[in-house]
Coordinates of C-alpha atoms (C1' of nucleotides) in Angstrom, one line a residue:
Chain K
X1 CA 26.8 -11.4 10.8
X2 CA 30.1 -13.1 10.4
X3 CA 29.3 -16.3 9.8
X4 CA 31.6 -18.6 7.5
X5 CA 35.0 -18.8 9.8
X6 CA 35.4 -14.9 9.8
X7 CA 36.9 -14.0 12.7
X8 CA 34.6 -13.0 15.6
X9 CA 35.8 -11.1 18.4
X10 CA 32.4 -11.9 20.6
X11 CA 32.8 -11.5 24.6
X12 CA 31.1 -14.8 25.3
X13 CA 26.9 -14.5 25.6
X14 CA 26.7 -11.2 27.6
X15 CA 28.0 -9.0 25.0
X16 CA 25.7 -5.9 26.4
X17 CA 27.5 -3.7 24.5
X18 CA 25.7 -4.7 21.9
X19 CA 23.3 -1.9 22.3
X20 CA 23.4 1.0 19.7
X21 CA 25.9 0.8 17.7
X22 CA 23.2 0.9 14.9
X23 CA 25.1 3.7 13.1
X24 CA 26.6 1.3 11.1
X25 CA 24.1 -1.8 11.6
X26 CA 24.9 -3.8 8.3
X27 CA 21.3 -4.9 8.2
X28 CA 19.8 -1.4 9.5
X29 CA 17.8 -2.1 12.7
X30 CA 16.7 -5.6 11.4
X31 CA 16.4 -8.8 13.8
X32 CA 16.6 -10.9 10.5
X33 CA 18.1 -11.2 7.5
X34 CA 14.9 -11.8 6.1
X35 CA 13.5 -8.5 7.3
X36 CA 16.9 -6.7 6.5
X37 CA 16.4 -8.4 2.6
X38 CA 12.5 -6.8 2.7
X39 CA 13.7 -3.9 3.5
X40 CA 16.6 -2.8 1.0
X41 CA 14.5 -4.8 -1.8
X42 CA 11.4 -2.6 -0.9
X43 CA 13.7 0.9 -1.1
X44 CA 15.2 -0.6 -4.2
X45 CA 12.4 -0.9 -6.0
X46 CA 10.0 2.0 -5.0
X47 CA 13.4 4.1 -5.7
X48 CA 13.8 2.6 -8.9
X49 CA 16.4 1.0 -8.6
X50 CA 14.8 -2.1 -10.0
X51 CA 12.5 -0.8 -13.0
X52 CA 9.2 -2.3 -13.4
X53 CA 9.1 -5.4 -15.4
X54 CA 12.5 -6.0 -14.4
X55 CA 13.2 -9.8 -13.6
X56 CA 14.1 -10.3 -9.7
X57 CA 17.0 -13.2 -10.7
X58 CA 18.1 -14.6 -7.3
X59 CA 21.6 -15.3 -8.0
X60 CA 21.9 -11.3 -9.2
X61 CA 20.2 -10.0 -6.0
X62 CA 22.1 -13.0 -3.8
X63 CA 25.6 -11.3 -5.1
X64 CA 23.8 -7.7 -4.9
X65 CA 23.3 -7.7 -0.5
X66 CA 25.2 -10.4 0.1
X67 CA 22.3 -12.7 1.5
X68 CA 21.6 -16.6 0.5
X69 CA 18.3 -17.5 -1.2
X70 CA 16.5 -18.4 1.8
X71 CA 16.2 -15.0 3.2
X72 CA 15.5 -13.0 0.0
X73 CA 12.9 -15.4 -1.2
X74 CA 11.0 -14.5 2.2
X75 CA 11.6 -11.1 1.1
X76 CA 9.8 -11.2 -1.8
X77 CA 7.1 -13.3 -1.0
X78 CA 6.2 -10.1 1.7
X79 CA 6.6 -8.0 -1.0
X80 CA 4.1 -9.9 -3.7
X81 CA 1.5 -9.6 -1.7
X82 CA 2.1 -6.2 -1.4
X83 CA 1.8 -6.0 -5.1
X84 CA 5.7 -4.3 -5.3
X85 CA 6.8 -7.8 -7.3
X86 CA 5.0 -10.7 -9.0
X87 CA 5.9 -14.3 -9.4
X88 CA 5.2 -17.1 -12.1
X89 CA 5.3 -20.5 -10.0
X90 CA 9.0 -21.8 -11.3
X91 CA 9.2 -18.6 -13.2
X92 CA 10.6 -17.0 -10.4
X93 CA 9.9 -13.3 -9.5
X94 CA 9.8 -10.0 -10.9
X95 CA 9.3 -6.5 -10.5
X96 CA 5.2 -5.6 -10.4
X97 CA 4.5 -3.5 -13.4
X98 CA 2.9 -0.4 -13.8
X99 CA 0.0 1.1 -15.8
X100 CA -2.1 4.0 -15.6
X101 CA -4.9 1.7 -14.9
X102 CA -3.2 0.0 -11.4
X103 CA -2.1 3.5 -10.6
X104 CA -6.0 4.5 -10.4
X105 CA -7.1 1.5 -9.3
X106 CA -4.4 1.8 -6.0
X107 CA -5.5 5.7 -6.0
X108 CA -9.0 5.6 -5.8
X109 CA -8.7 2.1 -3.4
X110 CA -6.6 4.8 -1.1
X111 CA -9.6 7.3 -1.0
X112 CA -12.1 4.9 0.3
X113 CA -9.7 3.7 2.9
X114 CA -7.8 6.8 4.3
X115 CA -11.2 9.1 3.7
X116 CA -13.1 6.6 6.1
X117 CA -10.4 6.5 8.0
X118 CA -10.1 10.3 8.0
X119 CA -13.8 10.7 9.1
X120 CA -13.6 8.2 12.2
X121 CA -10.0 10.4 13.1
X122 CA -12.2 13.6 13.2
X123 CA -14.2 12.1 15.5
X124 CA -12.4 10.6 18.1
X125 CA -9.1 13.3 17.7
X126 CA -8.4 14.5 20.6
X127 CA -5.3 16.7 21.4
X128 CA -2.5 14.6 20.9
X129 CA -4.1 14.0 17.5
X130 CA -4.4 17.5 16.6
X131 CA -0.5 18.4 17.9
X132 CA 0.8 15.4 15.5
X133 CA -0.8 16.6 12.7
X134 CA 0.5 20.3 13.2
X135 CA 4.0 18.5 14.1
X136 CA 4.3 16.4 11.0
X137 CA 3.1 18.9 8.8
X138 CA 6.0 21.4 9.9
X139 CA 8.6 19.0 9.4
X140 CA 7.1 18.4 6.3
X141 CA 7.5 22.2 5.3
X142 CA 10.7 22.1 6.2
X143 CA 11.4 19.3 4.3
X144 CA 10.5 20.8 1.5
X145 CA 11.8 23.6 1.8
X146 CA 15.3 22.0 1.9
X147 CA 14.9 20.3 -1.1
X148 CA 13.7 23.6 -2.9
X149 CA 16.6 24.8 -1.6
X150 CA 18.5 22.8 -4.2
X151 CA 19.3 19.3 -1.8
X152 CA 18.4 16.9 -4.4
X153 CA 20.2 14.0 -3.2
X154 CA 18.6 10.8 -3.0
X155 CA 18.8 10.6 0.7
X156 CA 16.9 14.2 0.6
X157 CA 14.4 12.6 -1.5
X158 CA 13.9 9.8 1.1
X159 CA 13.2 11.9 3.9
X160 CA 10.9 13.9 2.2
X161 CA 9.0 10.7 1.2
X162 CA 9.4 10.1 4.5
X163 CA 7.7 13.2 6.1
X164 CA 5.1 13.3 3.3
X165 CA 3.8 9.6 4.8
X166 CA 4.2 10.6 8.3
X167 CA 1.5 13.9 7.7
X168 CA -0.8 11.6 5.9
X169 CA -0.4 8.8 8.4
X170 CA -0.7 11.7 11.2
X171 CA -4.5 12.7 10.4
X172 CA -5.7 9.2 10.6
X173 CA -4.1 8.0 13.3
X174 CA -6.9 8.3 15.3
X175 CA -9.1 5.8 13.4
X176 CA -8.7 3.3 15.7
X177 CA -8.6 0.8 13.0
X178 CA -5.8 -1.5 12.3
X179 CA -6.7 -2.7 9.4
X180 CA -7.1 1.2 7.8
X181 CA -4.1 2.2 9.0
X182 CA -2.1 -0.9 7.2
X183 CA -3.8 -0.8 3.9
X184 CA -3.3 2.8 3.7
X185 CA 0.3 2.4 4.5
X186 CA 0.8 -0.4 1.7
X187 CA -1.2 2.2 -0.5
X188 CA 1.4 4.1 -0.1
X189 CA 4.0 2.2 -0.8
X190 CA 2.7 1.3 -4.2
X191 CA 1.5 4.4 -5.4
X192 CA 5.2 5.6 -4.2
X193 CA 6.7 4.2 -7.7
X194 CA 4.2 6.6 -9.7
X195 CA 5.7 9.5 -8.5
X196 CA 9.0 8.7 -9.6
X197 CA 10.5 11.3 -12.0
X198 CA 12.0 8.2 -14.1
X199 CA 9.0 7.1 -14.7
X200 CA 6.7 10.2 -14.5
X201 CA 8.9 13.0 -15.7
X202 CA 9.3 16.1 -14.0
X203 CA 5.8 17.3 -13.2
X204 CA 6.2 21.3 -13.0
X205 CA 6.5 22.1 -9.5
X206 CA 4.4 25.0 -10.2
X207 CA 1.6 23.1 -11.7
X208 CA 0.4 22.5 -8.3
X209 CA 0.9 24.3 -4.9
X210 CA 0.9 21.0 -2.7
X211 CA 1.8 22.7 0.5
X212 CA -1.1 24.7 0.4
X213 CA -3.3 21.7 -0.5
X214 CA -2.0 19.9 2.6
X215 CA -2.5 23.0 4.9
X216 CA -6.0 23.0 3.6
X217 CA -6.7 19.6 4.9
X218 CA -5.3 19.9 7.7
X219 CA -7.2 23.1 8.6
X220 CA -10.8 21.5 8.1
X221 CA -9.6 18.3 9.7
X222 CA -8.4 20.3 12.8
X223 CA -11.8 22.3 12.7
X224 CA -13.9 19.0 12.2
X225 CA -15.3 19.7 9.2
X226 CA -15.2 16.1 8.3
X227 CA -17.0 16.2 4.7
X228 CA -14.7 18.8 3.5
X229 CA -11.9 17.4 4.8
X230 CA -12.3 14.3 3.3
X231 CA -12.9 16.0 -0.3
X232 CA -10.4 17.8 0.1
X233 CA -8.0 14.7 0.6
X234 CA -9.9 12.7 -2.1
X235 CA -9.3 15.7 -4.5
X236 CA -5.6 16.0 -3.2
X237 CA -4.7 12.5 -3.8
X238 CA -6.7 12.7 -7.9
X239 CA -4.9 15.4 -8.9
X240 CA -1.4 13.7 -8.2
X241 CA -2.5 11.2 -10.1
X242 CA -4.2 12.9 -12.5
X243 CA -0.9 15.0 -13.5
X244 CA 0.9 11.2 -13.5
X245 CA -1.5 9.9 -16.4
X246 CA -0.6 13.2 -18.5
X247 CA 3.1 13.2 -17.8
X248 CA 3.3 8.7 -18.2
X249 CA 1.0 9.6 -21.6
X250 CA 2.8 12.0 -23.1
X251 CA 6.4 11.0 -21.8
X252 CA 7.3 7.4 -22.9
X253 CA 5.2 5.3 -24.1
X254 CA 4.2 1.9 -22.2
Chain R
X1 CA -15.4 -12.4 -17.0
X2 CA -16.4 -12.1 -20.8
X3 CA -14.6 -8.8 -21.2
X4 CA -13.9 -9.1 -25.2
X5 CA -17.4 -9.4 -26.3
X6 CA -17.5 -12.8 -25.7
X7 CA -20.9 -14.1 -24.8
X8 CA -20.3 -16.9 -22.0
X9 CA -23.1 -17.4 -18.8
X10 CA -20.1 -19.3 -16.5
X11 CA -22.4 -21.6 -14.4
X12 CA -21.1 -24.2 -12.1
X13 CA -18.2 -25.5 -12.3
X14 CA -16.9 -23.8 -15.2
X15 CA -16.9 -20.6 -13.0
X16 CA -13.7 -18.9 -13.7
X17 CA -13.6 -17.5 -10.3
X18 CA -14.6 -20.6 -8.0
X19 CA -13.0 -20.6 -4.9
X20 CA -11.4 -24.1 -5.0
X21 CA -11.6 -25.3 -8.4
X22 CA -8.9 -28.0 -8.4
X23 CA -8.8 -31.9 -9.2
X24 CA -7.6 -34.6 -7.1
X25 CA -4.1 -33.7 -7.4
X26 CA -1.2 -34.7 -5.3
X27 CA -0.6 -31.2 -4.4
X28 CA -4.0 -30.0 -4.6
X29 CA -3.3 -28.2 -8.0
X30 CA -0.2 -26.9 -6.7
X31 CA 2.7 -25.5 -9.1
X32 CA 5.2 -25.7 -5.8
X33 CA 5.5 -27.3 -2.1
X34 CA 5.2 -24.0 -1.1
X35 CA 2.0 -23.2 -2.6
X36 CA 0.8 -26.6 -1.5
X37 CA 1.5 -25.9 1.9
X38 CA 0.3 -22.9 2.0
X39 CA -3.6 -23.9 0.5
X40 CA -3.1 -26.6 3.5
X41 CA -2.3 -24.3 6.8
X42 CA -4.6 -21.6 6.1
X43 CA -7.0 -24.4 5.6
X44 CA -6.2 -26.0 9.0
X45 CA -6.1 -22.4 10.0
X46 CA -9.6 -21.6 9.4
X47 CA -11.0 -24.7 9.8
X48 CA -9.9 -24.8 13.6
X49 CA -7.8 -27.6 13.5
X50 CA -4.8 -25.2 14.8
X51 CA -6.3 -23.0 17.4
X52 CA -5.8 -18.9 17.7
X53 CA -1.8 -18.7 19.6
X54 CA -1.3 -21.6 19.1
X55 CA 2.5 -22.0 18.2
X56 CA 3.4 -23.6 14.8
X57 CA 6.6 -25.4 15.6
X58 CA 8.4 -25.5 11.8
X59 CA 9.3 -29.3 13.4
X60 CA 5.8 -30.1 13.5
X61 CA 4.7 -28.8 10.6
X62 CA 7.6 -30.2 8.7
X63 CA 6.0 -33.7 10.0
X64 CA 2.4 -33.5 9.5
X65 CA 2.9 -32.3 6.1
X66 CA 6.1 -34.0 4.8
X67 CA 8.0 -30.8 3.8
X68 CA 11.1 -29.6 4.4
X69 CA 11.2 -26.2 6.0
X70 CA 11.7 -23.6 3.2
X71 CA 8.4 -24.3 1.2
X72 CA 7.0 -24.0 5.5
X73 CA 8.4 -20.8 5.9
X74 CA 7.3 -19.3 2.5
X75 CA 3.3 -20.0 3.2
X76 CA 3.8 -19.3 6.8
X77 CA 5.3 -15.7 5.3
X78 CA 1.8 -15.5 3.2
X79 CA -0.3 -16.4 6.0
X80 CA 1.1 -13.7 7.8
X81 CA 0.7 -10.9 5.4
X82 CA -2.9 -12.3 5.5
X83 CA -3.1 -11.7 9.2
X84 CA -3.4 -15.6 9.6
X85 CA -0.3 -15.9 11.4
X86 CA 1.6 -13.7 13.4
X87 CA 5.1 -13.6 13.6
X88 CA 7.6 -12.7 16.8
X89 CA 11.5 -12.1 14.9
X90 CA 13.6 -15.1 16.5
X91 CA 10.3 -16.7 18.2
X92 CA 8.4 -18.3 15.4
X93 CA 5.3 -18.1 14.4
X94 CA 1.6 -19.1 15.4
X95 CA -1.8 -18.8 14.5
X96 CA -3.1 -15.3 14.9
X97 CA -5.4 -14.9 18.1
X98 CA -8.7 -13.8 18.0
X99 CA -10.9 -10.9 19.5
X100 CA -14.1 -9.1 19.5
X101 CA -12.2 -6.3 18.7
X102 CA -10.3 -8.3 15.8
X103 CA -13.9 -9.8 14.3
X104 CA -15.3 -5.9 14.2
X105 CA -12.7 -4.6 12.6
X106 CA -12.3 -6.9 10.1
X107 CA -16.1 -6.9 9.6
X108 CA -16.6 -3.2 9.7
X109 CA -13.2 -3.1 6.6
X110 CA -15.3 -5.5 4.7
X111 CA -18.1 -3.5 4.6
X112 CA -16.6 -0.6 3.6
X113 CA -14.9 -2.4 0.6
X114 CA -17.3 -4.9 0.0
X115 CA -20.5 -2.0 -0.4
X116 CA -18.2 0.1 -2.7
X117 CA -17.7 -2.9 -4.9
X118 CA -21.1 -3.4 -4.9
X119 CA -22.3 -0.2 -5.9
X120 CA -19.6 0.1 -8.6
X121 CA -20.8 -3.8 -9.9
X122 CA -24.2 -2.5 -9.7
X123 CA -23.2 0.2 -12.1
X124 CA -21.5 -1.4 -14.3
X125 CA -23.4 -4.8 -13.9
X126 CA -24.1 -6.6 -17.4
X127 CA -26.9 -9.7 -18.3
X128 CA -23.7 -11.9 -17.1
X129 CA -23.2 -10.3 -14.2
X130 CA -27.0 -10.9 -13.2
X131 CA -26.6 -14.6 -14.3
X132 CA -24.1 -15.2 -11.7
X133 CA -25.3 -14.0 -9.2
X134 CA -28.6 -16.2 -9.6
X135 CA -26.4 -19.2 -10.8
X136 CA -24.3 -18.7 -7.4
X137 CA -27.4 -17.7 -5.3
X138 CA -28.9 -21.2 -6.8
X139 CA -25.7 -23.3 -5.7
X140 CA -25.8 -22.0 -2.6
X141 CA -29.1 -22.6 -1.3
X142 CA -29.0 -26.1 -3.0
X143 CA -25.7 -26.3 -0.4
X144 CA -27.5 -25.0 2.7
X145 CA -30.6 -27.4 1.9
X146 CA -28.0 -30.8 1.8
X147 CA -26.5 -29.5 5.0
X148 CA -29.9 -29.0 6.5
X149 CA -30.6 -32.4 5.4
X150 CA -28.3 -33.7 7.4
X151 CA -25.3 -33.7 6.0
X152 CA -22.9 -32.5 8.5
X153 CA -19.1 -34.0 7.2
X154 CA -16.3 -31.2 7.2
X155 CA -16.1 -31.3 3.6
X156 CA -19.8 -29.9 3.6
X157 CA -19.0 -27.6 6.1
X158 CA -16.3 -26.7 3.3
X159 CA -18.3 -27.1 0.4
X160 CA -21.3 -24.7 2.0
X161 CA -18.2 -22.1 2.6
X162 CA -16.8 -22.1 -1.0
X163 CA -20.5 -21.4 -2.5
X164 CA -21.2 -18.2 0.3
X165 CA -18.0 -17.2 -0.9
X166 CA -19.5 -17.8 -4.5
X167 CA -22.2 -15.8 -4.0
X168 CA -20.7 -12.6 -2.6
X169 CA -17.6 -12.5 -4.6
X170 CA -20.3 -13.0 -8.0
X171 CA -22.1 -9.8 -6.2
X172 CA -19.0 -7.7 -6.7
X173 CA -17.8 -8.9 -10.0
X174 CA -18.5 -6.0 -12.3
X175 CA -16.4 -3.7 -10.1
X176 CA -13.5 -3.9 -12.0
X177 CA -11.2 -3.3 -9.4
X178 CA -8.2 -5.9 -8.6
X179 CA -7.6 -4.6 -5.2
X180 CA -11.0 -4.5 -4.0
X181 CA -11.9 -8.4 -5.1
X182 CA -8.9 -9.1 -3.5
X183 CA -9.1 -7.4 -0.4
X184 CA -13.0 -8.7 -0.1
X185 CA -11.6 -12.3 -0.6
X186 CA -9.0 -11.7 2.2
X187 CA -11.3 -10.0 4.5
X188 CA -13.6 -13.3 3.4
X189 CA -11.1 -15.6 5.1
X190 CA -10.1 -13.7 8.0
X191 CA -13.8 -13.3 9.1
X192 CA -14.2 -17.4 8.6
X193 CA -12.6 -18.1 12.1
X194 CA -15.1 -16.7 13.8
X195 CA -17.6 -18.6 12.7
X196 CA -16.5 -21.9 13.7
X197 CA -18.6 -23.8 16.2
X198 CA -15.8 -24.2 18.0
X199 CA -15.0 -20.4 18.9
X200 CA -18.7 -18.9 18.6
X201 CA -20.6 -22.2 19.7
X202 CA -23.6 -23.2 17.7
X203 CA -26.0 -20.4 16.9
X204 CA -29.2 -20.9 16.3
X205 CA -30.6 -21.3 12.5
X206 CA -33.7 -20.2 14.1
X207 CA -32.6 -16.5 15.2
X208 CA -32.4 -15.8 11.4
X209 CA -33.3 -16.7 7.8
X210 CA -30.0 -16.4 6.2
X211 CA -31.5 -17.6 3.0
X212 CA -33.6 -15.0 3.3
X213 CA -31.1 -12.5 3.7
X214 CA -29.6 -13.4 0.7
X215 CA -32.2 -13.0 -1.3
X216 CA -33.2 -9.8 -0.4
X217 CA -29.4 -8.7 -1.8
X218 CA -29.8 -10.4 -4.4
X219 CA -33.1 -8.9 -5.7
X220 CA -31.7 -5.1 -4.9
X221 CA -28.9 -5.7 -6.7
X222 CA -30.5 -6.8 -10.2
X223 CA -32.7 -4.0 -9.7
X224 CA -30.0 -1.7 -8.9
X225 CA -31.2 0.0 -6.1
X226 CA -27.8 0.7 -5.3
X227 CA -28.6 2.2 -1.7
X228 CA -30.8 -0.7 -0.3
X229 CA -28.6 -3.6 -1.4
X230 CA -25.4 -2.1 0.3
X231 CA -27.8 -1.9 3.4
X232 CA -29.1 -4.6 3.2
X233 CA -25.2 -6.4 2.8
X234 CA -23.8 -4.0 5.8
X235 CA -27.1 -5.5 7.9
X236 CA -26.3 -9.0 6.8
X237 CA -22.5 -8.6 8.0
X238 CA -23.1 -6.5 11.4
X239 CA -26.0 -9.1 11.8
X240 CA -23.3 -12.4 11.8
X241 CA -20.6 -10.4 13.9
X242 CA -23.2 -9.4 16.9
X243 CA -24.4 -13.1 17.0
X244 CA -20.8 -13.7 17.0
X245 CA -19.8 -11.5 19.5
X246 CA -22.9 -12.6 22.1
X247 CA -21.8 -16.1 21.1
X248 CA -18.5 -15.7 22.4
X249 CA -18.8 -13.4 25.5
X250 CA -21.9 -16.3 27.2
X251 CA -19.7 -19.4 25.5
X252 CA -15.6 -19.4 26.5
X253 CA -14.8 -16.2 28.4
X254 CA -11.8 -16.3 25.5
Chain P
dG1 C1' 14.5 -20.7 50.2
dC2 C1' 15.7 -17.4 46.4
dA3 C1' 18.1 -14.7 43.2
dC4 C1' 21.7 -15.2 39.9
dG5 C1' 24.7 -17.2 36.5
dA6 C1' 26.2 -20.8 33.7
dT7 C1' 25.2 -24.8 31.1
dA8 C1' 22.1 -27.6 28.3
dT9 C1' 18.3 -28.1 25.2
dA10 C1' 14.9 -26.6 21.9
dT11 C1' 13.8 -23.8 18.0
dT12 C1' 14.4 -20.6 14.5
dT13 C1' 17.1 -18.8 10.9
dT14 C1' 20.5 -19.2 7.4
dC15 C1' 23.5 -21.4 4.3
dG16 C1' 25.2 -24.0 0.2
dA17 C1' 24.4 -27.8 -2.5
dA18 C1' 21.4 -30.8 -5.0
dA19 C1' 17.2 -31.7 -7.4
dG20 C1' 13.8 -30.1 -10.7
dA21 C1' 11.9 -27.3 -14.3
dA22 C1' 12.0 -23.9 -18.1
dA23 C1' 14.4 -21.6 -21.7
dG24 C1' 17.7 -21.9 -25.1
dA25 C1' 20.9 -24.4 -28.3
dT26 C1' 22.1 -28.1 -31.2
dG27 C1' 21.4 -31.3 -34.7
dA28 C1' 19.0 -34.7 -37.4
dT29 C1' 15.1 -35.4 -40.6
dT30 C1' 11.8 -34.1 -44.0
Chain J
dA1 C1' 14.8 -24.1 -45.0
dA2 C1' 11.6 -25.6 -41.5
dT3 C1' 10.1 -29.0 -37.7
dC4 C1' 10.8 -31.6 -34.1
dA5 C1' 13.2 -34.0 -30.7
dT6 C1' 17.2 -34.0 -27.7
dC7 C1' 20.8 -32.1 -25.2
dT8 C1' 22.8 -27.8 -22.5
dT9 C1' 22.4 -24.3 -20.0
dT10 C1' 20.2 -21.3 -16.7
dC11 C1' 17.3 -20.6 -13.1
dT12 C1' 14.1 -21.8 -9.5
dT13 C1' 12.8 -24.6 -5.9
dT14 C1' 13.7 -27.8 -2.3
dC15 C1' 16.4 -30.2 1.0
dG16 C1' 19.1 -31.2 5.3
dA17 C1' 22.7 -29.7 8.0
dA18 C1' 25.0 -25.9 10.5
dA19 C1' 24.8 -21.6 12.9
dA20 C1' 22.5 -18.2 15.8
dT21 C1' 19.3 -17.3 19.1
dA22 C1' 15.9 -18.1 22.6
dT23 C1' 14.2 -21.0 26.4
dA24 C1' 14.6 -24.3 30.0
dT25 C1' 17.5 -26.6 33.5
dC26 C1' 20.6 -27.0 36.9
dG27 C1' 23.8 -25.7 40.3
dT28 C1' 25.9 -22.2 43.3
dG29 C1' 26.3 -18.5 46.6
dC30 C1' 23.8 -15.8 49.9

DNA sequence: GCACGATATATTTTCGAAAGAAAGATGATT
DNA sequence: AATCATCTTTCTTTCGAAAATATATCGTGC
């Protein structure tokens, strides 16, 4: 957003070309720089980028996107109260930390909000709700299938973080509840970090077969068999975390 | 609360977890402008002195409250994630509006946390636990009976919130869950608008004994029948929200 | 009169500097 | 050498102006 005398080659106020050249939007997509700052700052840390702990120094992250305070301190007020940073008043911000006691406490939070929310889905899903789940859950697979396939780049990674969030999101979209949908979104946002390799080694894919646990829910969600779904989600979700606590205990300490 | 052994009944004003325990400060107890302004719109916010939509012109706020418009924007930011304001990129913000569907769902959210923090508190629940609950359960009624009295000021009107805050957040104080405090203290706030006299008109004291109510709670809860005192909480809630709702469908037609 | 376009005004958003506070360094005193 | 006060430095927070954008106003052509 040239700004400081940079030259601007902008056809007067009617520049309607301005449509969709998004492919190489500088701020992604975003209307502000505020929301462009939440955004990268959110990936960044999540990714791990920024480790836990880390101190959020505003000159460092002003050089690091290019963006003057105003806009980044927006950013990371969002993103304290979504519990991705903390601030000390004239202490400035850092990075949230993490413990195997917050990760349980944001997992078993996420069970009594997406298993209501689950229940209320079964009920009121009608078709459209059924095709989305079947929809995300394929392009899931296939996700995951890529990155078996040995495409380990972060971008890979993204998307499959990506698809994974969409399937979960998918089975309760029907809840008809704002509120549920949000706080399971920010739920997983910050249970994202957790399953980090960084930070929570590299559980043994074969420890687990999660594409058959997902198929599972999906098959008793589809068939309305609400109480089994919803353990089997609950169970789905414990056992991720469950593996975390073992790999964060034995791995580094703290 | 006394989580190292220490043996401390917090009564009154000592409460560690009082809603608005600060001195006559300049900044009400702030650490920063920002802070300070943001304590003072989500006051004016629930209080009714901004109504829902309406805009909140930085301009404006900027002169009301003598700030400049960062530390505006950084509480206006927090209010949002609070679902206090909403926010249009470009366009500003203003108060969020509100709905019968809005009131439900945040009422319906709050139950669902607010009865699993119960239960968990109710489990977990100590001789301190049981002491607060009376102590806040005491202050409270000794709040409702001044009002009764006559005593109709806004800072009553304030005063009688902060202790029904008291009392439920001393009700789910054992849970020992960070999220679910917090979200119950959110969900707390963002149900106040609709109690104001001003959007629901005055209900009738007579149609229930809220007191009453209360106690009920109260006495399942120290006897730890689990299952009637999250009833008897849901009742309590659904109760509020469908005088509410009747209250606002006869009164303004929105 | 009415749609349309250009100009003017109002408002938000962003910037960079200045003020204010905390952490760290220096030095004098015991 | 240790303690405390003071100075420096670093960093956050706040300000007021400038830039970018939206909204309202006005005039023009049809």
């Amino acid at each position: 957003m040239s700004r400081n005398g940079e030259i601007q080659v902008r056809v007067g106020r009617n520049g309607a070309q301005r449509a969709d050249d998004e492919a190489q939007d500088p701020q992604g997509g975003a209307a502000t720089l505020a929301e462009a700052a939440y955004r990268r700052l959110r990936q960044d840390i999540v990714t791990g980028v920024f480790a836990p702990n880390q101190p959020l120094r505003l000159e460092l992250l002003r050089q690091r996107y290019g963006l003057s305070f105003s806009p980044l301190r927006e950013a990371l007020n969002r993103l304290q109260s979504e519990r991705l940073v903390v601030t000390a008043p004239l202490r400035g911000f850092s990075v949230a930390p993490v413990s195997i006691e917050e990760m349980w406490d944001a997992t078993e939070t996420r069970i009594l909000i997406e298993c209501e929310a689950l229940r209320r889905s079964i009920t009121r899903g009608d078709d459209d709700w059924e095709a989305g789940i079947v929809a995300a859950l394929h392009a899931l697979d296939l996700q995951v299938r890529r990155r078996a396939a040995g495409a380990l780049g972060a971008d890979e990674l993204i998307a499959l973080e990506t698809r994974h969030q969409d399937f979960h999101r998918a089975l309760i979209a029907q809840c008809r509840s704002r509120r549920l949908i949000d706080l399971s979104n920010q739920l997983y946002v910050e249970t994202q970090r957790y399953r980090l390799p960084t930070l929570a080694g590299q559980i043994p894919a074969a420890s687990r077969d999660v594409a058959f646990e997902h198929r599972e829910i999906m098959e008793a969600a589809l068939a309305r068999r609400s109480d089994e779904a919803v353990a089997l989600l609950a169970a789905h979700y414990r056992r991720t975390s469950t593996l975390t606590e073992a790999a964060m205990q034995s791995g580094a300490a703290k």
